[in-house]
Amino acid sequence: MPTLISQPTRITAAGNKPKLIDEYIGRVNSRTSGTSVAHMRSPEGWAEPGQTPEFDEFTIVLKGMVRVESKSGFLDVTAGQAVIAHSGEWVRYSTPKDGGAEYIAVCLPAFSMDTVHRDG
């Protein structure tokens, strides 16, 4: 039988400003290690430390713009667009524009503090 996820779990976010992370599927809310799915809402001017995760991260921007920096430059991903950050690649996420951003993040395998490898 399918598993109903009746509500997400609010996760504490890294970064310089408060950001809302509601995990629907993942290690915390559904005890799922293969994939995580979270709804993110970050304010303008939010930035998190860089990271070199051991998972692929698929981000779909619903509102606003998410900046994804890599060692080779940056991408500004706007509403209606998506980006894939590949496992083992250094990236840093931010929402520098007015209004911040709302987006969905899917990680394969699921996000884990042990495998995100954030910068010191």
PDB file of C-alpha atoms in Angstrom:
ATOM      1  CA  MET A   1       0.000   0.000   0.000  1.00  0.00           C
ATOM      2  CA  PRO A   2       1.268   3.524  -0.718  1.00  0.00           C
ATOM      3  CA  THR A   3       2.564   5.554   2.223  1.00  0.00           C
ATOM      4  CA  LEU A   4       0.774   8.806   3.027  1.00  0.00           C
ATOM      5  CA  ILE A   5       3.011  11.683   4.130  1.00  0.00           C
ATOM      6  CA  SER A   6       0.486  13.692   6.144  1.00  0.00           C
ATOM      7  CA  GLN A   7       2.758  16.654   6.820  1.00  0.00           C
ATOM      8  CA  PRO A   8       6.374  17.741   6.504  1.00  0.00           C
ATOM      9  CA  THR A   9       8.938  18.203   9.256  1.00  0.00           C
ATOM     10  CA  ARG A  10      10.485  21.660   9.643  1.00  0.00           C
ATOM     11  CA  ILE A  11      14.280  21.384   9.409  1.00  0.00           C
ATOM     12  CA  THR A  12      16.779  23.938  10.736  1.00  0.00           C
ATOM     13  CA  ALA A  13      18.593  25.592   7.844  1.00  0.00           C
ATOM     14  CA  ALA A  14      22.213  26.632   7.488  1.00  0.00           C
ATOM     15  CA  GLY A  15      22.975  30.137   6.335  1.00  0.00           C
ATOM     16  CA  ASN A  16      23.167  33.762   7.317  1.00  0.00           C
ATOM     17  CA  LYS A  17      19.380  34.349   7.583  1.00  0.00           C
ATOM     18  CA  PRO A  18      16.406  32.205   8.613  1.00  0.00           C
ATOM     19  CA  LYS A  19      15.182  29.942   5.819  1.00  0.00           C
ATOM     20  CA  LEU A  20      12.203  27.582   5.960  1.00  0.00           C
ATOM     21  CA  ILE A  21      12.845  23.961   5.011  1.00  0.00           C
ATOM     22  CA  ASP A  22       9.895  21.584   5.091  1.00  0.00           C
ATOM     23  CA  GLU A  23      11.049  18.030   4.445  1.00  0.00           C
ATOM     24  CA  TYR A  24       8.314  15.819   3.046  1.00  0.00           C
ATOM     25  CA  ILE A  25      10.426  12.811   2.159  1.00  0.00           C
ATOM     26  CA  GLY A  26      13.835  12.096   3.615  1.00  0.00           C
ATOM     27  CA  ARG A  27      15.819  10.793   6.532  1.00  0.00           C
ATOM     28  CA  VAL A  28      13.919  12.856   9.135  1.00  0.00           C
ATOM     29  CA  ASN A  29      10.258  12.906   8.072  1.00  0.00           C
ATOM     30  CA  SER A  30       9.731   9.566   6.307  1.00  0.00           C
ATOM     31  CA  ARG A  31      12.901   7.671   7.328  1.00  0.00           C
ATOM     32  CA  THR A  32      13.785   7.443   3.622  1.00  0.00           C
ATOM     33  CA  SER A  33      17.497   7.275   2.817  1.00  0.00           C
ATOM     34  CA  GLY A  34      17.294   6.870  -0.962  1.00  0.00           C
ATOM     35  CA  THR A  35      15.741  10.257  -1.775  1.00  0.00           C
ATOM     36  CA  SER A  36      14.774  13.469  -0.036  1.00  0.00           C
ATOM     37  CA  VAL A  37      12.202  16.033  -1.159  1.00  0.00           C
ATOM     38  CA  ALA A  38      11.924  19.398   0.568  1.00  0.00           C
ATOM     39  CA  HIS A  39      10.035  22.654   0.046  1.00  0.00           C
ATOM     40  CA  MET A  40      12.343  25.631   0.611  1.00  0.00           C
ATOM     41  CA  ARG A  41      11.501  29.290   1.222  1.00  0.00           C
ATOM     42  CA  SER A  42      14.441  31.626   1.645  1.00  0.00           C
ATOM     43  CA  PRO A  43      14.506  35.403   2.118  1.00  0.00           C
ATOM     44  CA  GLU A  44      16.342  37.879  -0.068  1.00  0.00           C
ATOM     45  CA  GLY A  45      19.991  38.101   0.897  1.00  0.00           C
ATOM     46  CA  TRP A  46      20.125  34.516   2.227  1.00  0.00           C
ATOM     47  CA  ALA A  47      23.300  32.524   1.564  1.00  0.00           C
ATOM     48  CA  GLU A  48      24.596  29.236   2.907  1.00  0.00           C
ATOM     49  CA  PRO A  49      28.156  27.933   3.181  1.00  0.00           C
ATOM     50  CA  GLY A  50      29.599  26.160   0.168  1.00  0.00           C
ATOM     51  CA  GLN A  51      29.375  22.392   0.124  1.00  0.00           C
ATOM     52  CA  THR A  52      30.691  19.343  -1.715  1.00  0.00           C
ATOM     53  CA  PRO A  53      27.896  16.831  -1.211  1.00  0.00           C
ATOM     54  CA  GLU A  54      27.906  13.093  -1.859  1.00  0.00           C
ATOM     55  CA  PHE A  55      24.468  13.350  -3.498  1.00  0.00           C
ATOM     56  CA  ASP A  56      22.934  14.852  -6.618  1.00  0.00           C
ATOM     57  CA  GLU A  57      20.603  17.770  -5.896  1.00  0.00           C
ATOM     58  CA  PHE A  58      17.785  18.658  -8.275  1.00  0.00           C
ATOM     59  CA  THR A  59      16.295  22.108  -7.648  1.00  0.00           C
ATOM     60  CA  ILE A  60      13.058  23.384  -9.219  1.00  0.00           C
ATOM     61  CA  VAL A  61      12.449  27.099  -8.659  1.00  0.00           C
ATOM     62  CA  LEU A  62       8.789  27.980  -8.101  1.00  0.00           C
ATOM     63  CA  LYS A  63       9.145  31.707  -7.299  1.00  0.00           C
ATOM     64  CA  GLY A  64      12.010  34.174  -7.365  1.00  0.00           C
ATOM     65  CA  MET A  65      15.604  33.273  -8.205  1.00  0.00           C
ATOM     66  CA  VAL A  66      18.176  30.902  -6.711  1.00  0.00           C
ATOM     67  CA  ARG A  67      21.853  31.522  -7.433  1.00  0.00           C
ATOM     68  CA  VAL A  68      23.969  28.372  -7.671  1.00  0.00           C
ATOM     69  CA  GLU A  69      27.707  29.011  -7.562  1.00  0.00           C
ATOM     70  CA  SER A  70      30.306  26.472  -8.640  1.00  0.00           C
ATOM     71  CA  LYS A  71      34.051  26.608  -9.135  1.00  0.00           C
ATOM     72  CA  SER A  72      33.462  27.543 -12.781  1.00  0.00           C
ATOM     73  CA  GLY A  73      30.997  30.410 -12.205  1.00  0.00           C
ATOM     74  CA  PHE A  74      27.353  30.762 -11.259  1.00  0.00           C
ATOM     75  CA  LEU A  75      23.854  30.166 -12.599  1.00  0.00           C
ATOM     76  CA  ASP A  76      20.823  32.295 -11.778  1.00  0.00           C
ATOM     77  CA  VAL A  77      17.892  29.875 -11.820  1.00  0.00           C
ATOM     78  CA  THR A  78      14.506  31.603 -12.056  1.00  0.00           C
ATOM     79  CA  ALA A  79      10.884  30.520 -11.590  1.00  0.00           C
ATOM     80  CA  GLY A  80      10.005  27.765 -14.047  1.00  0.00           C
ATOM     81  CA  GLN A  81      13.617  26.592 -14.371  1.00  0.00           C
ATOM     82  CA  ALA A  82      15.580  23.798 -12.723  1.00  0.00           C
ATOM     83  CA  VAL A  83      19.221  22.988 -12.056  1.00  0.00           C
ATOM     84  CA  ILE A  84      21.152  19.833 -11.200  1.00  0.00           C
ATOM     85  CA  ALA A  85      24.127  20.027  -8.830  1.00  0.00           C
ATOM     86  CA  HIS A  86      26.172  16.860  -9.234  1.00  0.00           C
ATOM     87  CA  SER A  87      27.620  14.727  -6.460  1.00  0.00           C
ATOM     88  CA  GLY A  88      31.215  15.644  -5.634  1.00  0.00           C
ATOM     89  CA  GLU A  89      30.961  19.123  -7.162  1.00  0.00           C
ATOM     90  CA  TRP A  90      31.433  22.194  -4.924  1.00  0.00           C
ATOM     91  CA  VAL A  91      28.346  24.438  -4.909  1.00  0.00           C
ATOM     92  CA  ARG A  92      26.909  27.308  -2.884  1.00  0.00           C
ATOM     93  CA  TYR A  93      23.253  28.333  -2.904  1.00  0.00           C
ATOM     94  CA  SER A  94      21.919  31.834  -2.277  1.00  0.00           C
ATOM     95  CA  THR A  95      18.873  34.002  -2.947  1.00  0.00           C
ATOM     96  CA  PRO A  96      20.270  37.515  -3.488  1.00  0.00           C
ATOM     97  CA  LYS A  97      17.296  39.129  -5.267  1.00  0.00           C
ATOM     98  CA  ASP A  98      14.317  41.031  -3.846  1.00  0.00           C
ATOM     99  CA  GLY A  99      11.636  38.703  -2.514  1.00  0.00           C
ATOM    100  CA  GLY A 100      13.946  35.719  -2.024  1.00  0.00           C
ATOM    101  CA  ALA A 101      12.838  32.413  -3.524  1.00  0.00           C
ATOM    102  CA  GLU A 102      10.611  29.395  -3.151  1.00  0.00           C
ATOM    103  CA  TYR A 103      11.814  26.085  -4.535  1.00  0.00           C
ATOM    104  CA  ILE A 104      11.739  22.311  -4.300  1.00  0.00           C
ATOM    105  CA  ALA A 105      14.960  20.398  -3.651  1.00  0.00           C
ATOM    106  CA  VAL A 106      15.289  16.684  -4.391  1.00  0.00           C
ATOM    107  CA  CYS A 107      18.445  14.881  -3.265  1.00  0.00           C
ATOM    108  CA  LEU A 108      19.592  11.443  -4.431  1.00  0.00           C
ATOM    109  CA  PRO A 109      20.509   9.759  -2.141  1.00  0.00           C
ATOM    110  CA  ALA A 110      18.713  11.672   0.614  1.00  0.00           C
ATOM    111  CA  PHE A 111      20.285  14.751   2.187  1.00  0.00           C
ATOM    112  CA  SER A 112      22.406  13.988   5.212  1.00  0.00           C
ATOM    113  CA  MET A 113      24.572  16.167   7.457  1.00  0.00           C
ATOM    114  CA  ASP A 114      27.198  13.406   7.202  1.00  0.00           C
ATOM    115  CA  THR A 115      27.357  13.629   3.394  1.00  0.00           C
ATOM    116  CA  VAL A 116      26.801  17.343   2.645  1.00  0.00           C
ATOM    117  CA  HIS A 117      30.413  18.339   3.544  1.00  0.00           C
ATOM    118  CA  ARG A 118      29.858  22.058   4.147  1.00  0.00           C
ATOM    119  CA  ASP A 119      32.788  24.450   4.111  1.00  0.00           C
ATOM    120  CA  GLY A 120      34.265  25.149   7.551  1.00  0.00           C
TER     121      GLY A 120
END
